[in-house]
PDB file of C-alpha atoms and ligand atoms in Angstrom:
ATOM      1  CA  MET A1065      -3.161  20.818  32.755  1.00 83.00           C
ATOM      2  CA  GLN A1066      -5.311  22.981  35.048  1.00 94.00           C
ATOM      3  CA  ILE A1067      -4.732  26.907  36.048  1.00 97.00           C
ATOM      4  CA  GLN A1068      -5.423  27.648  38.951  1.00 97.00           C
ATOM      5  CA  ALA A1069      -6.222  30.348  41.401  1.00 96.00           C
ATOM      6  CA  GLU A1070      -2.523  31.161  41.877  1.00 96.00           C
ATOM      7  CA  HIS A1071      -1.341  30.938  38.859  1.00 97.00           C
ATOM      8  CA  VAL A1072      -3.424  34.275  38.039  1.00 97.00           C
ATOM      9  CA  ILE A1073      -1.448  35.498  41.105  1.00 97.00           C
ATOM     10  CA  LYS A1074       1.834  34.781  39.437  1.00 97.00           C
ATOM     11  CA  PHE A1075       0.155  35.721  35.854  1.00 98.00           C
ATOM     12  CA  VAL A1076       0.274  39.750  37.309  1.00 98.00           C
ATOM     13  CA  GLU A1077       3.177  39.368  39.323  1.00 98.00           C
ATOM     14  CA  LEU A1078       5.315  38.152  36.856  1.00 98.00           C
ATOM     15  CA  VAL A1079       3.083  40.895  34.319  1.00 98.00           C
ATOM     16  CA  ALA A1080       4.410  43.819  37.276  1.00 98.00           C
ATOM     17  CA  ALA A1081       8.068  43.053  37.166  1.00 98.00           C
ATOM     18  CA  ARG A1082       8.522  43.496  33.803  1.00 98.00           C
ATOM     19  CA  VAL A1083       6.550  46.317  33.249  1.00 98.00           C
ATOM     20  CA  LYS A1084       8.846  47.461  36.086  1.00 98.00           C
ATOM     21  CA  GLU A1085      11.464  46.518  34.126  1.00 98.00           C
ATOM     22  CA  GLN A1086      10.643  47.815  30.907  1.00 98.00           C
ATOM     23  CA  ARG A1087       9.118  50.949  31.770  1.00 98.00           C
ATOM     24  CA  ASP A1088      11.366  52.972  30.441  1.00 98.00           C
ATOM     25  CA  PHE A1089      11.284  51.213  27.072  1.00 98.00           C
ATOM     26  CA  LEU A1090       7.739  51.484  27.724  1.00 98.00           C
ATOM     27  CA  THR A1091       7.659  55.415  27.744  1.00 96.00           C
ATOM     28  CA  GLN A1092      10.622  56.016  25.275  1.00 97.00           C
ATOM     29  CA  LEU A1093       8.413  54.381  22.379  1.00 98.00           C
ATOM     30  CA  ASP A1094       5.757  56.197  23.462  1.00 97.00           C
ATOM     31  CA  SER A1095       8.017  59.705  23.471  1.00 96.00           C
ATOM     32  CA  ALA A1096       8.397  59.167  19.681  1.00 97.00           C
ATOM     33  CA  ILE A1097       4.494  58.980  18.867  1.00 97.00           C
ATOM     34  CA  GLY A1098       2.077  59.975  22.062  1.00 96.00           C
ATOM     35  CA  ASP A1099       2.689  61.578  24.854  1.00 96.00           C
ATOM     36  CA  ALA A1100       5.857  60.041  27.192  1.00 97.00           C
ATOM     37  CA  ASP A1101       4.043  58.436  29.730  1.00 96.00           C
ATOM     38  CA  HIS A1102       2.688  54.804  28.641  1.00 98.00           C
ATOM     39  CA  GLY A1103       5.301  52.859  30.615  1.00 98.00           C
ATOM     40  CA  VAL A1104       4.964  54.951  33.072  1.00 97.00           C
ATOM     41  CA  ASN A1105       0.983  54.206  33.647  1.00 97.00           C
ATOM     42  CA  LEU A1106       0.934  50.639  33.578  1.00 98.00           C
ATOM     43  CA  ASP A1107       4.020  50.666  35.837  1.00 98.00           C
ATOM     44  CA  ARG A1108       2.119  52.812  38.554  1.00 98.00           C
ATOM     45  CA  GLY A1109      -1.330  51.063  38.236  1.00 98.00           C
ATOM     46  CA  PHE A1110       0.451  47.394  37.973  1.00 98.00           C
ATOM     47  CA  THR A1111       2.593  48.441  41.251  1.00 98.00           C
ATOM     48  CA  THR A1112      -1.384  49.204  42.781  1.00 98.00           C
ATOM     49  CA  VAL A1113      -2.446  46.432  41.197  1.00 98.00           C
ATOM     50  CA  LEU A1114       0.399  43.790  43.686  1.00 98.00           C
ATOM     51  CA  SER A1115      -1.076  46.012  47.019  1.00 98.00           C
ATOM     52  CA  LYS A1116      -4.741  44.597  46.304  1.00 97.00           C
ATOM     53  CA  LEU A1117      -3.603  40.890  45.517  1.00 97.00           C
ATOM     54  CA  PRO A1118      -3.868  39.455  48.658  1.00 96.00           C
ATOM     55  CA  SER A1119      -6.985  41.177  49.304  1.00 96.00           C
ATOM     56  CA  VAL A1120      -7.988  39.011  46.680  1.00 96.00           C
ATOM     57  CA  ALA A1121      -5.303  36.585  46.599  1.00 90.00           C
ATOM     58  CA  ASP A1122      -7.874  32.799  47.677  1.00 94.00           C
ATOM     59  CA  LYS A1123     -10.942  34.136  45.745  1.00 97.00           C
ATOM     60  CA  ASP A1124     -12.380  32.459  42.579  1.00 98.00           C
ATOM     61  CA  ILE A1125     -10.046  33.640  39.095  1.00 98.00           C
ATOM     62  CA  GLY A1126     -13.300  35.595  38.793  1.00 98.00           C
ATOM     63  CA  SER A1127     -13.264  37.812  41.203  1.00 98.00           C
ATOM     64  CA  ILE A1128      -9.465  38.034  40.703  1.00 98.00           C
ATOM     65  CA  LEU A1129      -9.423  38.662  37.094  1.00 98.00           C
ATOM     66  CA  LYS A1130     -12.496  42.036  37.921  1.00 98.00           C
ATOM     67  CA  THR A1131     -10.465  43.342  40.750  1.00 98.00           C
ATOM     68  CA  ILE A1132      -6.712  43.413  38.391  1.00 98.00           C
ATOM     69  CA  GLY A1133      -9.648  45.369  35.823  1.00 98.00           C
ATOM     70  CA  THR A1134     -11.088  48.131  37.809  1.00 98.00           C
ATOM     71  CA  THR A1135      -7.461  49.501  39.555  1.00 98.00           C
ATOM     72  CA  LEU A1136      -6.547  49.324  36.170  1.00 98.00           C
ATOM     73  CA  VAL A1137      -9.357  51.459  35.177  1.00 97.00           C
ATOM     74  CA  SER A1138      -8.976  53.304  37.664  1.00 97.00           C
ATOM     75  CA  THR A1139      -5.078  54.002  38.453  1.00 97.00           C
ATOM     76  CA  VAL A1140      -3.332  53.748  34.190  1.00 96.00           C
ATOM     77  CA  GLY A1141      -5.204  56.430  33.091  1.00 91.00           C
ATOM     78  CA  GLY A1142      -4.617  57.376  28.713  1.00 93.00           C
ATOM     79  CA  ALA A1143      -6.684  55.453  26.743  1.00 96.00           C
ATOM     80  CA  SER A1144      -4.080  52.424  27.753  1.00 97.00           C
ATOM     81  CA  GLY A1145      -6.126  52.110  31.047  1.00 97.00           C
ATOM     82  CA  PRO A1146      -9.601  51.661  30.596  1.00 98.00           C
ATOM     83  CA  LEU A1147      -8.239  49.019  27.587  1.00 98.00           C
ATOM     84  CA  TYR A1148      -6.064  46.854  29.714  1.00 98.00           C
ATOM     85  CA  GLY A1149      -8.874  47.184  32.801  1.00 98.00           C
ATOM     86  CA  THR A1150     -11.742  46.290  30.613  1.00 98.00           C
ATOM     87  CA  ALA A1151      -9.483  42.748  29.116  1.00 98.00           C
ATOM     88  CA  PHE A1152      -9.061  42.315  32.601  1.00 98.00           C
ATOM     89  CA  LEU A1153     -12.964  42.735  33.495  1.00 98.00           C
ATOM     90  CA  ARG A1154     -14.208  40.825  30.797  1.00 98.00           C
ATOM     91  CA  ALA A1155     -11.531  38.004  31.704  1.00 98.00           C
ATOM     92  CA  GLY A1156     -12.851  38.125  34.876  1.00 98.00           C
ATOM     93  CA  MET A1157     -16.709  38.245  33.074  1.00 98.00           C
ATOM     94  CA  ALA A1158     -15.215  34.510  31.352  1.00 98.00           C
ATOM     95  CA  THR A1159     -13.999  33.500  34.787  1.00 98.00           C
ATOM     96  CA  ALA A1160     -16.827  33.872  37.064  1.00 98.00           C
ATOM     97  CA  ASP A1161     -16.915  31.638  40.510  1.00 97.00           C
ATOM     98  CA  ARG A1162     -14.000  29.449  38.657  1.00 97.00           C
ATOM     99  CA  PHE A1163     -11.229  27.913  40.347  1.00 97.00           C
ATOM    100  CA  GLU A1164     -10.215  26.056  37.207  1.00 97.00           C
ATOM    101  CA  LEU A1165      -9.044  26.963  34.003  1.00 97.00           C
ATOM    102  CA  GLY A1166      -8.427  24.170  31.122  1.00 96.00           C
ATOM    103  CA  PRO A1167      -6.587  24.859  28.468  1.00 96.00           C
ATOM    104  CA  ASP A1168      -9.781  26.496  25.960  1.00 95.00           C
ATOM    105  CA  ASP A1169     -11.861  28.096  29.137  1.00 97.00           C
ATOM    106  CA  LEU A1170      -7.688  29.987  28.813  1.00 97.00           C
ATOM    107  CA  VAL A1171      -8.654  31.013  25.268  1.00 97.00           C
ATOM    108  CA  ALA A1172     -12.177  31.915  25.921  1.00 98.00           C
ATOM    109  CA  ALA A1173     -11.472  34.607  27.988  1.00 98.00           C
ATOM    110  CA  LEU A1174      -8.137  35.838  25.861  1.00 98.00           C
ATOM    111  CA  GLU A1175     -11.368  35.809  23.125  1.00 98.00           C
ATOM    112  CA  ALA A1176     -13.312  37.778  25.937  1.00 98.00           C
ATOM    113  CA  ALA A1177     -10.535  40.298  26.246  1.00 98.00           C
ATOM    114  CA  LEU A1178      -9.804  40.930  23.705  1.00 98.00           C
ATOM    115  CA  GLU A1179     -13.527  41.771  22.205  1.00 98.00           C
ATOM    116  CA  GLY A1180     -13.403  44.389  25.272  1.00 98.00           C
ATOM    117  CA  ILE A1181     -10.145  45.945  24.348  1.00 98.00           C
ATOM    118  CA  GLN A1182     -11.947  46.520  20.094  1.00 98.00           C
ATOM    119  CA  THR A1183     -15.382  47.883  21.789  1.00 98.00           C
ATOM    120  CA  ARG A1184     -14.386  49.491  24.469  1.00 97.00           C
ATOM    121  CA  GLY A1185     -11.505  51.144  21.603  1.00 98.00           C
ATOM    122  CA  LYS A1186     -13.182  51.324  19.017  1.00 97.00           C
ATOM    123  CA  SER A1187     -10.915  49.862  17.106  1.00 97.00           C
ATOM    124  CA  THR A1188     -10.055  47.300  14.216  1.00 97.00           C
ATOM    125  CA  ARG A1189      -6.730  45.705  12.956  1.00 98.00           C
ATOM    126  CA  GLY A1190      -4.961  48.232  11.724  1.00 98.00           C
ATOM    127  CA  GLU A1191      -4.620  51.228  12.832  1.00 98.00           C
ATOM    128  CA  LYS A1192      -1.604  50.588  15.305  1.00 98.00           C
ATOM    129  CA  THR A1193      -2.077  49.931  18.118  1.00 98.00           C
ATOM    130  CA  MET A1194      -2.293  46.966  21.201  1.00 98.00           C
ATOM    131  CA  ILE A1195      -5.410  45.465  18.697  1.00 98.00           C
ATOM    132  CA  ASP A1196      -2.185  44.448  16.239  1.00 98.00           C
ATOM    133  CA  ALA A1197      -0.336  42.462  18.400  1.00 98.00           C
ATOM    134  CA  ILE A1198      -3.391  40.915  20.936  1.00 98.00           C
ATOM    135  CA  ALA A1199      -5.163  39.778  17.117  1.00 98.00           C
ATOM    136  CA  PRO A1200      -3.249  37.690  16.086  1.00 98.00           C
ATOM    137  CA  ALA A1201      -1.678  36.350  18.637  1.00 98.00           C
ATOM    138  CA  VAL A1202      -5.404  35.002  20.158  1.00 98.00           C
ATOM    139  CA  ASP A1203      -6.191  33.404  16.268  1.00 98.00           C
ATOM    140  CA  ALA A1204      -2.355  31.847  16.348  1.00 98.00           C
ATOM    141  CA  LEU A1205      -3.659  29.946  20.029  1.00 98.00           C
ATOM    142  CA  LYS A1206      -7.288  29.575  19.158  1.00 98.00           C
ATOM    143  CA  ALA A1207      -5.857  27.556  15.809  1.00 98.00           C
ATOM    144  CA  ALA A1208      -2.981  25.632  17.686  1.00 98.00           C
ATOM    145  CA  ARG A1209      -5.596  23.801  19.747  1.00 97.00           C
ATOM    146  CA  ALA A1210      -8.010  23.835  16.446  1.00 97.00           C
ATOM    147  CA  SER A1211      -5.499  21.779  15.466  1.00 98.00           C
ATOM    148  CA  GLY A1212      -4.626  20.056  18.695  1.00 97.00           C
ATOM    149  CA  ASP A1213      -0.876  21.667  19.760  1.00 97.00           C
ATOM    150  CA  ASP A1214      -1.202  21.246  23.498  1.00 97.00           C
ATOM    151  CA  LEU A1215      -1.995  24.488  26.202  1.00 97.00           C
ATOM    152  CA  VAL A1216       2.405  25.544  25.593  1.00 97.00           C
ATOM    153  CA  THR A1217       2.423  24.545  22.381  1.00 98.00           C
ATOM    154  CA  ALA A1218      -0.008  26.961  21.427  1.00 98.00           C
ATOM    155  CA  MET A1219       0.972  29.578  23.891  1.00 98.00           C
ATOM    156  CA  ARG A1220       4.934  29.522  22.465  1.00 98.00           C
ATOM    157  CA  LYS A1221       2.672  29.827  18.612  1.00 98.00           C
ATOM    158  CA  ALA A1222       0.558  32.591  20.244  1.00 98.00           C
ATOM    159  CA  VAL A1223       3.575  34.107  21.605  1.00 98.00           C
ATOM    160  CA  ALA A1224       5.717  34.366  17.867  1.00 98.00           C
ATOM    161  CA  ALA A1225       2.292  35.539  16.642  1.00 98.00           C
ATOM    162  CA  CYS A1226       2.270  38.395  19.004  1.00 98.00           C
ATOM    163  CA  GLU A1227       5.953  39.026  18.829  1.00 98.00           C
ATOM    164  CA  GLU A1228       5.452  39.494  14.615  1.00 98.00           C
ATOM    165  CA  GLY A1229       2.434  41.976  15.245  1.00 98.00           C
ATOM    166  CA  VAL A1230       4.008  43.901  17.170  1.00 98.00           C
ATOM    167  CA  LYS A1231       6.681  44.495  14.128  1.00 98.00           C
ATOM    168  CA  ALA A1232       3.980  44.643  11.726  1.00 98.00           C
ATOM    169  CA  THR A1233       2.874  47.284  13.731  1.00 98.00           C
ATOM    170  CA  ILE A1234       5.756  49.857  12.565  1.00 98.00           C
ATOM    171  CA  PRO A1235       5.058  50.612   9.219  1.00 98.00           C
ATOM    172  CA  MET A1236       1.466  51.496   9.986  1.00 98.00           C
ATOM    173  CA  LEU A1237      -0.128  54.578   9.891  1.00 97.00           C
ATOM    174  CA  ALA A1238      -2.057  55.597  13.497  1.00 98.00           C
ATOM    175  CA  THR A1239      -5.530  56.009  13.077  1.00 98.00           C
ATOM    176  CA  LYS A1240      -6.183  55.494  16.560  1.00 97.00           C
ATOM    177  CA  GLY A1241      -5.277  57.573  19.835  1.00 95.00           C
ATOM    178  CA  ARG A1242      -2.699  60.464  20.804  1.00 96.00           C
ATOM    179  CA  ALA A1243      -0.438  58.565  17.906  1.00 97.00           C
ATOM    180  CA  SER A1244      -2.692  58.732  14.855  1.00 96.00           C
ATOM    181  CA  TYR A1245      -2.446  63.274  15.614  1.00 96.00           C
ATOM    182  CA  LEU A1246       0.834  62.609  14.419  1.00 95.00           C
ATOM    183  CA  GLY A1247      -1.081  61.037  11.244  1.00 95.00           C
ATOM    184  CA  GLU A1248       2.288  59.913   8.394  1.00 95.00           C
ATOM    185  CA  ARG A1249       4.154  60.900  11.405  1.00 96.00           C
ATOM    186  CA  SER A1250       3.365  57.652  12.790  1.00 96.00           C
ATOM    187  CA  ILE A1251       4.981  55.506  10.151  1.00 98.00           C
ATOM    188  CA  GLY A1252       7.872  54.388  11.266  1.00 98.00           C
ATOM    189  CA  HIS A1253       7.613  53.287  15.246  1.00 97.00           C
ATOM    190  CA  GLN A1254       6.269  50.894  16.888  1.00 98.00           C
ATOM    191  CA  ASP A1255       3.317  51.115  18.625  1.00 98.00           C
ATOM    192  CA  PRO A1256       3.452  51.204  22.752  1.00 98.00           C
ATOM    193  CA  GLY A1257       0.539  49.314  23.510  1.00 98.00           C
ATOM    194  CA  ALA A1258       1.403  46.189  21.268  1.00 98.00           C
ATOM    195  CA  THR A1259       4.792  45.924  22.932  1.00 98.00           C
ATOM    196  CA  SER A1260       3.063  45.828  26.221  1.00 98.00           C
ATOM    197  CA  SER A1261       0.951  43.482  25.359  1.00 98.00           C
ATOM    198  CA  LEU A1262       3.837  41.310  23.822  1.00 98.00           C
ATOM    199  CA  LEU A1263       4.931  41.865  27.261  1.00 98.00           C
ATOM    200  CA  MET A1264       2.037  39.934  28.797  1.00 98.00           C
ATOM    201  CA  ALA A1265       1.947  37.684  26.745  1.00 98.00           C
ATOM    202  CA  ARG A1266       5.516  36.487  27.062  1.00 98.00           C
ATOM    203  CA  ALA A1267       4.564  36.516  30.762  1.00 98.00           C
ATOM    204  CA  MET A1268       1.577  34.166  29.788  1.00 98.00           C
ATOM    205  CA  LEU A1269       3.799  31.642  28.319  1.00 98.00           C
ATOM    206  CA  GLU A1270       6.534  31.900  31.235  1.00 98.00           C
ATOM    207  CA  ILE A1271       4.056  31.157  33.938  1.00 98.00           C
ATOM    208  CA  VAL A1272       2.201  27.996  31.687  1.00 97.00           C
ATOM    209  CA  GLU A1273       5.533  26.665  30.578  1.00 97.00           C
ATOM    210  CA  GLY A1274       5.553  26.677  34.924  1.00 96.00           C
ATOM    211  CA  ILE A1275       2.555  24.525  35.622  1.00 94.00           C
ATOM    212  CA  SER A1276       2.979  21.068  35.801  1.00 69.00           C
TER     213      SER A1276
HETATM  214  P1  LIG B 347      -2.145  57.660  25.372  1.00 82.06           P
HETATM  215  O1  LIG B 347      -2.449  57.593  24.896  1.00 82.06           O
HETATM  216  O2  LIG B 347      -3.884  58.247  26.279  1.00 82.06           O
HETATM  217  O3  LIG B 347      -1.485  58.173  26.416  1.00 82.06           O
HETATM  218  P2  LIG B 347      -0.896  55.070  27.103  1.00 82.06           P
HETATM  219  O4  LIG B 347       0.517  56.185  26.423  1.00 82.06           O
HETATM  220  O5  LIG B 347      -1.049  55.079  28.043  1.00 82.06           O
HETATM  221  O6  LIG B 347      -2.259  55.924  26.661  1.00 82.06           O
HETATM  222  O7  LIG B 347      -1.254  53.895  25.897  1.00 82.06           O
HETATM  223  C1  LIG B 347      -1.224  54.385  24.378  1.00 82.06           C
HETATM  224  C2  LIG B 347      -1.465  52.670  23.711  1.00 82.06           C
HETATM  225  O8  LIG B 347      -3.223  52.710  23.614  1.00 82.06           O
HETATM  226  C3  LIG B 347      -1.350  52.839  22.237  1.00 82.06           C
HETATM  227  O9  LIG B 347      -0.014  52.530  21.463  1.00 82.06           O
HETATM  228  C4  LIG B 347      -2.403  51.709  21.429  1.00 82.06           C
HETATM  229  O10 LIG B 347      -1.758  51.123  21.602  1.00 82.06           O
HETATM  230  C5  LIG B 347      -3.187  51.962  22.746  1.00 82.06           C
HETATM  231  N1  LIG B 347      -4.098  52.617  22.361  1.00 82.06           N
HETATM  232  C6  LIG B 347      -4.372  53.381  21.952  1.00 82.06           C
HETATM  233  N2  LIG B 347      -6.022  53.887  21.972  1.00 82.06           N
HETATM  234  C7  LIG B 347      -6.445  52.652  21.574  1.00 82.06           C
HETATM  235  C8  LIG B 347      -7.459  51.808  20.621  1.00 82.06           C
HETATM  236  N3  LIG B 347      -9.089  53.357  20.573  1.00 82.06           N
HETATM  237  N4  LIG B 347      -7.731  51.338  20.828  1.00 82.06           N
HETATM  238  C9  LIG B 347      -7.213  50.340  21.216  1.00 82.06           C
HETATM  239  N5  LIG B 347      -5.778  50.509  21.724  1.00 82.06           N
HETATM  240  C10 LIG B 347      -5.143  51.732  21.513  1.00 82.06           C
HETATM  241 MG1  LIG B 348       0.563  57.397  25.928  1.00 82.06          MG
END
């Protein structure tokens, strides 16, 4: 199975649509432990990304991802803008000049994205952030591929791990970002960034399932 530039474009279009659908839900989660802007921030960013896609449609995957990353950094704002922006930029660096990716290239790009978020956010697992959704997903994806699963099967396992990761943020104490200002009161709420990461993982699975 090969992932082409058109699939990357379709993925981002799907993410933009889902972010719009879930904007109020994401913002509601952020109102409990943040400043009630996560859905609005992401919707603004991905709407701008959509307007940039026609100008990169014939470019290599790395260039497309880098354009998405720089657009997110400059339009989303908050903590999640630079973090998701960095994730797409790092994935773009890992796929520079490529018009096609095999399954293991995708895994490498996702690993690079996760590393970028951790470096930029100075954060690690267990701090009630998007990392608690993304890191278990990347682990599950790698383990599934190592055991011989095809990409669709591996991605399904990754999404299941991501869902568990999101649930696991509920009892966590936030030690990064705005939610950390609440201290103990951050406990008992689902992290908004982990939730938007799950939205992206589900969109990625849908695109991969559609590639024959
Ligand atoms: P802000 O908190 O600045 O308003 P958003 O509301 O858009 O930004 O995003 C909040 C989300 O960002 C959190 O739910 C969390 O998942 C993520 N986040 C915040 N700080 C960090 C960090 N240092 N590392 C990783 N993720 C973080
Ligand atoms: Mg916020």
